[in-house]
PDB file of C-alpha atoms and ligand atoms in Angstrom:
ATOM      1  CA  MET A  24      -0.373  -0.205   0.200  1.00 82.00           C
ATOM      2  CA  ARG A  25       1.373   3.234  -0.819  1.00 95.00           C
ATOM      3  CA  ARG A  26       0.844   6.329   1.473  1.00 95.00           C
ATOM      4  CA  LYS A  27      -0.949   9.099  -0.261  1.00 98.00           C
ATOM      5  CA  LEU A  28       1.236  12.137  -0.031  1.00 98.00           C
ATOM      6  CA  ALA A  29      -0.730  15.832  -0.350  1.00 98.00           C
ATOM      7  CA  ALA A  30       2.268  18.289  -1.014  1.00 98.00           C
ATOM      8  CA  GLY A  31       2.524  22.213  -0.563  1.00 98.00           C
ATOM      9  CA  ASN A  32       5.280  23.745  -3.218  1.00 98.00           C
ATOM     10  CA  TRP A  33       5.310  27.752  -1.498  1.00 98.00           C
ATOM     11  CA  LYS A  34       7.923  28.623  -4.010  1.00 98.00           C
ATOM     12  CA  MET A  35       9.362  31.823  -4.205  1.00 98.00           C
ATOM     13  CA  ASN A  36       6.096  32.505  -1.057  1.00 98.00           C
ATOM     14  CA  GLY A  37       6.286  33.335   2.597  1.00 97.00           C
ATOM     15  CA  THR A  38       7.810  35.213   5.508  1.00 96.00           C
ATOM     16  CA  THR A  39       7.130  34.677   8.921  1.00 95.00           C
ATOM     17  CA  ALA A  40       3.962  36.121   8.948  1.00 95.00           C
ATOM     18  CA  SER A  41       3.088  33.050   6.966  1.00 95.00           C
ATOM     19  CA  LEU A  42       3.550  30.706   9.962  1.00 94.00           C
ATOM     20  CA  VAL A  43       0.584  31.354  10.732  1.00 95.00           C
ATOM     21  CA  GLU A  44      -0.594  29.416   8.140  1.00 96.00           C
ATOM     22  CA  ILE A  45       1.716  25.922   8.795  1.00 94.00           C
ATOM     23  CA  GLU A  46      -0.082  26.584  12.848  1.00 93.00           C
ATOM     24  CA  LYS A  47      -3.365  26.659  11.008  1.00 95.00           C
ATOM     25  CA  LEU A  48      -3.478  23.127   9.208  1.00 94.00           C
ATOM     26  CA  LEU A  49      -1.372  21.936  12.366  1.00 93.00           C
ATOM     27  CA  GLU A  50      -4.324  22.467  13.930  1.00 93.00           C
ATOM     28  CA  THR A  51      -6.994  21.588  11.516  1.00 94.00           C
ATOM     29  CA  HIS A  52      -5.972  18.761  11.083  1.00 94.00           C
ATOM     30  CA  PRO A  53      -3.447  16.894  13.845  1.00 90.00           C
ATOM     31  CA  ASP A  54      -4.294  13.197  12.631  1.00 89.00           C
ATOM     32  CA  PRO A  55      -4.574  12.589   8.854  1.00 91.00           C
ATOM     33  CA  ALA A  56      -5.413  10.024   6.856  1.00 93.00           C
ATOM     34  CA  CYS A  57      -3.091  10.431   4.677  1.00 96.00           C
ATOM     35  CA  GLU A  58       1.119  12.068   4.614  1.00 96.00           C
ATOM     36  CA  MET A  59       1.375  15.967   5.165  1.00 96.00           C
ATOM     37  CA  LEU A  60       4.533  18.540   3.434  1.00 97.00           C
ATOM     38  CA  ILE A  61       5.314  21.473   3.419  1.00 97.00           C
ATOM     39  CA  CYS A  62       8.101  22.813   0.889  1.00 98.00           C
ATOM     40  CA  PRO A  63       8.515  26.312   2.389  1.00 98.00           C
ATOM     41  CA  PRO A  64      11.220  28.925   0.628  1.00 98.00           C
ATOM     42  CA  ALA A  65      14.874  27.964   2.464  1.00 97.00           C
ATOM     43  CA  THR A  66      14.830  31.137   4.861  1.00 97.00           C
ATOM     44  CA  LEU A  67      11.489  29.879   6.415  1.00 97.00           C
ATOM     45  CA  ILE A  68      12.773  26.002   7.189  1.00 97.00           C
ATOM     46  CA  ALA A  69      14.742  25.651  10.177  1.00 96.00           C
ATOM     47  CA  GLN A  70      11.424  27.921  12.051  1.00 94.00           C
ATOM     48  CA  VAL A  71       8.898  25.643  10.622  1.00 94.00           C
ATOM     49  CA  ALA A  72      10.680  22.178  10.871  1.00 93.00           C
ATOM     50  CA  TRP A  73      11.303  23.296  14.743  1.00 88.00           C
ATOM     51  CA  ARG A  74       7.332  23.722  15.181  1.00 84.00           C
ATOM     52  CA  CYS A  75       6.769  20.841  13.453  1.00 82.00           C
ATOM     53  CA  ARG A  76       9.257  18.351  14.965  1.00 75.00           C
ATOM     54  CA  ALA A  77       7.647  15.216  16.837  1.00 68.00           C
ATOM     55  CA  LYS A  78       4.302  16.939  14.641  1.00 79.00           C
ATOM     56  CA  HIS A  79       2.901  14.497  11.732  1.00 88.00           C
ATOM     57  CA  LEU A  80       3.627  17.544   8.888  1.00 94.00           C
ATOM     58  CA  LYS A  81       6.688  16.515   6.924  1.00 96.00           C
ATOM     59  CA  ILE A  82       9.406  19.431   5.627  1.00 97.00           C
ATOM     60  CA  GLY A  83      11.237  19.644   2.068  1.00 98.00           C
ATOM     61  CA  GLY A  84      13.676  21.823   0.145  1.00 98.00           C
ATOM     62  CA  GLN A  85      12.320  23.273  -3.007  1.00 98.00           C
ATOM     63  CA  ASP A  86      15.815  22.372  -4.491  1.00 98.00           C
ATOM     64  CA  CYS A  87      19.198  21.786  -3.453  1.00 98.00           C
ATOM     65  CA  HIS A  88      23.187  21.531  -5.045  1.00 98.00           C
ATOM     66  CA  TRP A  89      24.334  18.302  -6.011  1.00 98.00           C
ATOM     67  CA  ASN A  90      27.974  19.262  -4.281  1.00 98.00           C
ATOM     68  CA  THR A  91      27.829  18.788  -0.040  1.00 98.00           C
ATOM     69  CA  SER A  92      29.470  22.063   0.624  1.00 98.00           C
ATOM     70  CA  GLY A  93      31.818  24.695  -1.560  1.00 97.00           C
ATOM     71  CA  ALA A  94      32.434  27.633  -3.295  1.00 98.00           C
ATOM     72  CA  HIS A  95      28.601  28.293  -4.984  1.00 97.00           C
ATOM     73  CA  THR A  96      27.189  31.320  -3.898  1.00 98.00           C
ATOM     74  CA  GLY A  97      24.097  31.359  -3.337  1.00 96.00           C
ATOM     75  CA  ASP A  98      23.295  27.467  -3.415  1.00 97.00           C
ATOM     76  CA  ILE A  99      21.591  25.262  -1.030  1.00 98.00           C
ATOM     77  CA  SER A 100      23.291  21.584  -0.226  1.00 98.00           C
ATOM     78  CA  ALA A 101      21.462  18.825   0.726  1.00 98.00           C
ATOM     79  CA  PRO A 102      23.165  17.740   3.986  1.00 98.00           C
ATOM     80  CA  MET A 103      22.227  21.375   5.132  1.00 98.00           C
ATOM     81  CA  LEU A 104      18.513  20.664   4.024  1.00 98.00           C
ATOM     82  CA  ALA A 105      18.390  18.134   6.448  1.00 98.00           C
ATOM     83  CA  ASP A 106      20.136  20.191   9.414  1.00 97.00           C
ATOM     84  CA  ALA A 107      17.708  22.162   8.869  1.00 97.00           C
ATOM     85  CA  GLY A 108      15.240  19.355   9.312  1.00 96.00           C
ATOM     86  CA  ALA A 109      14.002  19.265   5.767  1.00 97.00           C
ATOM     87  CA  THR A 110      13.349  15.444   5.194  1.00 97.00           C
ATOM     88  CA  TYR A 111      12.014  15.422   1.455  1.00 98.00           C
ATOM     89  CA  VAL A 112      13.815  17.910  -1.615  1.00 98.00           C
ATOM     90  CA  ILE A 113      11.824  18.885  -4.823  1.00 98.00           C
ATOM     91  CA  LEU A 114      14.058  18.377  -8.158  1.00 98.00           C
ATOM     92  CA  GLY A 115      13.952  19.411 -11.267  1.00 98.00           C
ATOM     93  CA  HIS A 116      10.460  21.571 -10.879  1.00 98.00           C
ATOM     94  CA  SER A 117       9.700  22.919 -14.329  1.00 97.00           C
ATOM     95  CA  GLU A 118      10.160  26.747 -12.863  1.00 97.00           C
ATOM     96  CA  ARG A 119      13.719  25.278 -12.336  1.00 97.00           C
ATOM     97  CA  ARG A 120      14.596  23.764 -15.340  1.00 96.00           C
ATOM     98  CA  THR A 121      13.606  27.340 -17.234  1.00 95.00           C
ATOM     99  CA  ASP A 122      14.613  29.774 -14.908  1.00 96.00           C
ATOM    100  CA  HIS A 123      17.956  28.454 -14.235  1.00 96.00           C
ATOM    101  CA  GLY A 124      18.640  25.740 -17.444  1.00 96.00           C
ATOM    102  CA  GLU A 125      18.356  22.448 -14.793  1.00 97.00           C
ATOM    103  CA  THR A 126      19.049  19.623 -17.502  1.00 97.00           C
ATOM    104  CA  ASP A 127      17.754  16.027 -16.655  1.00 97.00           C
ATOM    105  CA  ALA A 128      21.086  15.195 -16.176  1.00 98.00           C
ATOM    106  CA  MET A 129      21.702  17.995 -13.151  1.00 98.00           C
ATOM    107  CA  VAL A 130      18.398  16.611 -11.854  1.00 98.00           C
ATOM    108  CA  LEU A 131      20.031  13.470 -11.789  1.00 98.00           C
ATOM    109  CA  ALA A 132      23.209  14.475  -9.818  1.00 98.00           C
ATOM    110  CA  LYS A 133      21.189  16.736  -7.992  1.00 98.00           C
ATOM    111  CA  THR A 134      18.891  13.150  -7.067  1.00 98.00           C
ATOM    112  CA  GLU A 135      21.443  11.531  -6.090  1.00 98.00           C
ATOM    113  CA  ALA A 136      22.981  14.049  -3.256  1.00 98.00           C
ATOM    114  CA  VAL A 137      19.378  14.233  -1.558  1.00 98.00           C
ATOM    115  CA  TRP A 138      19.274   9.897  -1.156  1.00 98.00           C
ATOM    116  CA  ALA A 139      23.659  10.089  -0.047  1.00 98.00           C
ATOM    117  CA  ALA A 140      21.622  13.034   2.291  1.00 98.00           C
ATOM    118  CA  GLY A 141      19.119  10.699   3.440  1.00 98.00           C
ATOM    119  CA  LEU A 142      16.521  12.556   1.981  1.00 98.00           C
ATOM    120  CA  VAL A 143      13.319  11.831  -0.149  1.00 98.00           C
ATOM    121  CA  ALA A 144      13.641  13.605  -3.798  1.00 98.00           C
ATOM    122  CA  VAL A 145      10.425  14.231  -5.215  1.00 98.00           C
ATOM    123  CA  VAL A 146      11.651  14.323  -8.887  1.00 98.00           C
ATOM    124  CA  CYS A 147       9.076  16.392 -11.015  1.00 98.00           C
ATOM    125  CA  VAL A 148       8.618  16.451 -14.741  1.00 98.00           C
ATOM    126  CA  GLY A 149       6.074  17.295 -17.324  1.00 98.00           C
ATOM    127  CA  GLU A 150       5.682  18.189 -20.781  1.00 98.00           C
ATOM    128  CA  THR A 151       5.285  21.478 -22.516  1.00 97.00           C
ATOM    129  CA  GLU A 152       2.125  22.484 -23.819  1.00 97.00           C
ATOM    130  CA  ARG A 153       3.838  22.275 -27.554  1.00 97.00           C
ATOM    131  CA  GLN A 154       5.402  19.289 -27.169  1.00 98.00           C
ATOM    132  CA  ARG A 155       1.248  18.105 -25.909  1.00 97.00           C
ATOM    133  CA  ASP A 156      -0.170  19.080 -28.901  1.00 97.00           C
ATOM    134  CA  LEU A 157       2.437  17.396 -31.071  1.00 98.00           C
ATOM    135  CA  GLY A 158       1.638  13.958 -29.458  1.00 97.00           C
ATOM    136  CA  ALA A 159       5.028  13.741 -27.674  1.00 98.00           C
ATOM    137  CA  THR A 160       3.733  13.857 -23.838  1.00 98.00           C
ATOM    138  CA  LEU A 161       4.794   9.763 -23.460  1.00 98.00           C
ATOM    139  CA  PRO A 162       7.762  10.461 -25.102  1.00 98.00           C
ATOM    140  CA  VAL A 163       9.058  13.609 -23.384  1.00 98.00           C
ATOM    141  CA  ILE A 164       7.830  12.035 -20.478  1.00 98.00           C
ATOM    142  CA  GLY A 165       9.898   8.284 -20.548  1.00 98.00           C
ATOM    143  CA  GLY A 166      12.978  10.341 -21.984  1.00 98.00           C
ATOM    144  CA  GLN A 167      13.030  12.792 -18.397  1.00 98.00           C
ATOM    145  CA  LEU A 168      12.540   9.420 -16.297  1.00 98.00           C
ATOM    146  CA  ASP A 169      15.254   7.809 -18.245  1.00 97.00           C
ATOM    147  CA  THR A 170      17.369  10.615 -17.799  1.00 97.00           C
ATOM    148  CA  SER A 171      16.695  12.088 -14.574  1.00 97.00           C
ATOM    149  CA  LEU A 172      16.230   9.528 -12.318  1.00 98.00           C
ATOM    150  CA  PRO A 173      19.721   7.875 -10.681  1.00 98.00           C
ATOM    151  CA  ALA A 174      19.558   3.993 -10.537  1.00 97.00           C
ATOM    152  CA  GLY A 175      18.776   2.457  -7.347  1.00 96.00           C
ATOM    153  CA  GLY A 176      15.277   4.613  -6.224  1.00 97.00           C
ATOM    154  CA  THR A 177      13.182   2.727  -4.188  1.00 98.00           C
ATOM    155  CA  ALA A 178       9.862   2.879  -2.308  1.00 97.00           C
ATOM    156  CA  ASP A 179      11.240   5.330   0.551  1.00 97.00           C
ATOM    157  CA  THR A 180      13.631   7.556  -1.647  1.00 98.00           C
ATOM    158  CA  LEU A 181      11.496   8.614  -4.417  1.00 98.00           C
ATOM    159  CA  VAL A 182       8.339  10.062  -5.486  1.00 98.00           C
ATOM    160  CA  VAL A 183       7.638  10.950  -8.776  1.00 98.00           C
ATOM    161  CA  ALA A 184       5.870  14.347  -9.250  1.00 98.00           C
ATOM    162  CA  TYR A 185       3.944  14.393 -12.761  1.00 98.00           C
ATOM    163  CA  GLU A 186       3.648  18.628 -13.577  1.00 98.00           C
ATOM    164  CA  PRO A 187       1.936  19.515 -16.931  1.00 98.00           C
ATOM    165  CA  VAL A 188       4.222  22.827 -17.858  1.00 97.00           C
ATOM    166  CA  TRP A 189       0.878  23.778 -18.898  1.00 97.00           C
ATOM    167  CA  ALA A 190      -1.252  23.358 -15.967  1.00 97.00           C
ATOM    168  CA  ILE A 191       0.694  25.264 -13.298  1.00 96.00           C
ATOM    169  CA  GLY A 192      -0.563  28.162 -11.970  1.00 94.00           C
ATOM    170  CA  THR A 193      -2.915  28.513 -15.561  1.00 96.00           C
ATOM    171  CA  GLY A 194      -5.618  27.099 -13.637  1.00 95.00           C
ATOM    172  CA  ARG A 195      -6.019  24.433 -16.264  1.00 95.00           C
ATOM    173  CA  THR A 196      -5.768  20.867 -16.216  1.00 96.00           C
ATOM    174  CA  PRO A 197      -5.466  18.079 -18.333  1.00 97.00           C
ATOM    175  CA  THR A 198      -8.903  15.676 -18.381  1.00 98.00           C
ATOM    176  CA  LEU A 199      -8.909  12.750 -15.993  1.00 98.00           C
ATOM    177  CA  ALA A 200      -8.259  10.575 -19.057  1.00 98.00           C
ATOM    178  CA  GLU A 201      -4.995  12.415 -19.766  1.00 98.00           C
ATOM    179  CA  ILE A 202      -3.986  12.378 -16.513  1.00 98.00           C
ATOM    180  CA  ALA A 203      -4.179   9.348 -16.230  1.00 98.00           C
ATOM    181  CA  GLU A 204      -2.297   7.832 -19.110  1.00 98.00           C
ATOM    182  CA  VAL A 205       0.363   9.549 -18.086  1.00 98.00           C
ATOM    183  CA  HIS A 206       0.318   8.351 -14.549  1.00 98.00           C
ATOM    184  CA  ASP A 207      -0.155   4.517 -15.855  1.00 98.00           C
ATOM    185  CA  TYR A 208       2.946   5.046 -18.170  1.00 98.00           C
ATOM    186  CA  ILE A 209       5.392   6.619 -15.237  1.00 98.00           C
ATOM    187  CA  ARG A 210       4.237   3.507 -12.980  1.00 98.00           C
ATOM    188  CA  ALA A 211       4.638   0.708 -15.715  1.00 98.00           C
ATOM    189  CA  THR A 212       8.618   3.228 -16.215  1.00 98.00           C
ATOM    190  CA  LEU A 213       9.186   3.154 -12.506  1.00 98.00           C
ATOM    191  CA  VAL A 214       8.522  -0.545 -12.703  1.00 98.00           C
ATOM    192  CA  ALA A 215      10.594  -1.309 -15.635  1.00 98.00           C
ATOM    193  CA  ARG A 216      13.335   0.643 -13.973  1.00 97.00           C
ATOM    194  CA  PHE A 217      13.170  -0.421 -10.336  1.00 98.00           C
ATOM    195  CA  GLY A 218      11.127  -3.822 -10.084  1.00 97.00           C
ATOM    196  CA  ASP A 219       9.122  -4.215  -7.004  1.00 96.00           C
ATOM    197  CA  GLU A 220      10.266  -0.388  -5.730  1.00 97.00           C
ATOM    198  CA  GLY A 221       8.751   1.190  -8.937  1.00 98.00           C
ATOM    199  CA  THR A 222       5.392  -0.241  -7.382  1.00 98.00           C
ATOM    200  CA  GLY A 223       5.744   1.680  -4.054  1.00 98.00           C
ATOM    201  CA  VAL A 224       7.002   5.031  -5.438  1.00 98.00           C
ATOM    202  CA  ARG A 225       4.401   7.487  -5.339  1.00 98.00           C
ATOM    203  CA  ILE A 226       3.162   9.118  -8.571  1.00 98.00           C
ATOM    204  CA  LEU A 227       2.167  12.745  -7.919  1.00 98.00           C
ATOM    205  CA  TYR A 228       0.195  14.852 -10.189  1.00 98.00           C
ATOM    206  CA  GLY A 229       0.603  18.585  -9.822  1.00 98.00           C
ATOM    207  CA  GLY A 230      -0.567  21.487 -11.492  1.00 98.00           C
ATOM    208  CA  SER A 231      -3.331  24.103 -10.916  1.00 97.00           C
ATOM    209  CA  VAL A 232      -4.941  21.749  -8.112  1.00 98.00           C
ATOM    210  CA  LYS A 233      -7.698  22.575  -6.003  1.00 98.00           C
ATOM    211  CA  PRO A 234     -10.380  22.112  -3.608  1.00 98.00           C
ATOM    212  CA  SER A 235     -12.769  21.788  -6.311  1.00 97.00           C
ATOM    213  CA  ASN A 236     -10.865  19.294  -8.323  1.00 98.00           C
ATOM    214  CA  ALA A 237      -8.731  17.515  -5.878  1.00 98.00           C
ATOM    215  CA  VAL A 238     -11.667  14.663  -5.428  1.00 98.00           C
ATOM    216  CA  GLU A 239     -11.924  13.689  -8.916  1.00 98.00           C
ATOM    217  CA  ILE A 240      -8.670  14.069  -9.421  1.00 98.00           C
ATOM    218  CA  PHE A 241      -7.466  11.892  -6.315  1.00 98.00           C
ATOM    219  CA  ALA A 242      -9.992   9.208  -8.089  1.00 98.00           C
ATOM    220  CA  VAL A 243      -7.465   8.618 -10.669  1.00 98.00           C
ATOM    221  CA  SER A 244      -5.552   5.712 -11.444  1.00 95.00           C
ATOM    222  CA  ASN A 245      -2.158   5.843 -10.143  1.00 98.00           C
ATOM    223  CA  VAL A 246      -2.446   9.052  -8.021  1.00 98.00           C
ATOM    224  CA  ASP A 247      -1.004   8.841  -5.407  1.00 98.00           C
ATOM    225  CA  GLY A 248      -1.357  12.348  -4.029  1.00 98.00           C
ATOM    226  CA  ALA A 249      -1.089  16.095  -5.078  1.00 98.00           C
ATOM    227  CA  LEU A 250       2.105  18.878  -5.512  1.00 98.00           C
ATOM    228  CA  VAL A 251      -0.178  22.187  -4.923  1.00 98.00           C
ATOM    229  CA  GLY A 252       1.618  25.664  -5.490  1.00 98.00           C
ATOM    230  CA  GLY A 253      -0.832  28.315  -4.835  1.00 97.00           C
ATOM    231  CA  ALA A 254      -3.135  26.345  -2.942  1.00 98.00           C
ATOM    232  CA  SER A 255      -0.972  25.039  -0.621  1.00 98.00           C
ATOM    233  CA  LEU A 256      -0.410  28.101   0.529  1.00 98.00           C
ATOM    234  CA  LYS A 257      -3.219  28.634   2.408  1.00 97.00           C
ATOM    235  CA  ALA A 258      -4.611  26.105   5.292  1.00 97.00           C
ATOM    236  CA  THR A 259      -8.133  26.253   4.251  1.00 97.00           C
ATOM    237  CA  ASP A 260      -7.439  25.383   0.715  1.00 98.00           C
ATOM    238  CA  PHE A 261      -4.632  23.150   1.599  1.00 98.00           C
ATOM    239  CA  GLY A 262      -7.059  20.997   4.223  1.00 97.00           C
ATOM    240  CA  ALA A 263      -9.466  20.867   1.703  1.00 98.00           C
ATOM    241  CA  ILE A 264      -7.346  19.316  -0.740  1.00 98.00           C
ATOM    242  CA  ILE A 265      -5.936  17.082   2.821  1.00 97.00           C
ATOM    243  CA  ASP A 266      -9.077  15.850   3.472  1.00 97.00           C
ATOM    244  CA  ALA A 267      -9.943  15.123  -0.324  1.00 98.00           C
ATOM    245  CA  LEU A 268      -6.945  13.057  -0.585  1.00 98.00           C
ATOM    246  CA  SER A 269      -7.416  10.852   3.093  1.00 96.00           C
ATOM    247  CA  ALA A 270     -11.388  10.772   2.074  1.00 95.00           C
ATOM    248  CA  ALA A 271      -9.704   8.789  -1.774  1.00 94.00           C
TER     249      ALA A 271
HETATM  250  P1  LIG B 362      -0.025  25.410  -9.044  1.00 87.37           P
HETATM  251  O1  LIG B 362      -1.022  24.805  -7.941  1.00 87.37           O
HETATM  252  O2  LIG B 362       0.052  26.777  -8.586  1.00 87.37           O
HETATM  253  O3  LIG B 362      -0.443  25.433 -10.171  1.00 87.37           O
HETATM  254  O4  LIG B 362       1.546  24.917  -9.184  1.00 87.37           O
HETATM  255  C1  LIG B 362       1.484  23.550  -9.213  1.00 87.37           C
HETATM  256  C2  LIG B 362       2.948  23.316  -8.939  1.00 87.37           C
HETATM  257  O5  LIG B 362       4.026  24.177  -9.633  1.00 87.37           O
HETATM  258  C3  LIG B 362       3.629  22.620  -8.153  1.00 87.37           C
HETATM  259  O6  LIG B 362       4.881  21.834  -7.634  1.00 87.37           O
END
């Protein structure tokens, strides 16, 4: 059985004033049936992790460097994230691929660094609108999985997030059949690559998930949770998504 995961990616949003949303979430969801994860900006990780110590809300980073330390101004390493209290790290988000030119090879190196630090990697894949229009969605996703994931992925160390680039922050989502097609394909690819462990790797859907569409998305085959952007910033919205996942 795969434990469902509701993950919030705060992106470049949030200051200490936003900690009140974490407090609300902990109050309203003391014992959720799914796993809850928030990936705040790096400036808040240590504070949020301290507040959540021994609680059921996990904390993650949004990126890391592939080296453990050194002359990389502005970067953060996986051991640093672990030291701050993170247990997950999002890698290869399309915004990093676009804004920072991240390649699959970099994502692979970062994933290895995350595993070496004892953290769980949430590796993002997804097609652009043009690639979908060209009918290239599955080959694109397959290529990203082949070259972004190192050998040795396990159910405990790897989560894959399918985030169609054109659905991020746009209010648009693929049809349920399109989500099922991609998630089933990702599952088959993970099983072919990692055997039994591939069966246990959780596959999240991300891209304009909100309380109003969460129930139907969570009913789709091989959707084990969501990676939520905008709707994770408010405890009421993220809480409703958590409730939908818990009931799925
Ligand atoms: P939105 O939920 O705001 O579309 O963002 C999705 C996302 O990119 C999560 O990583």
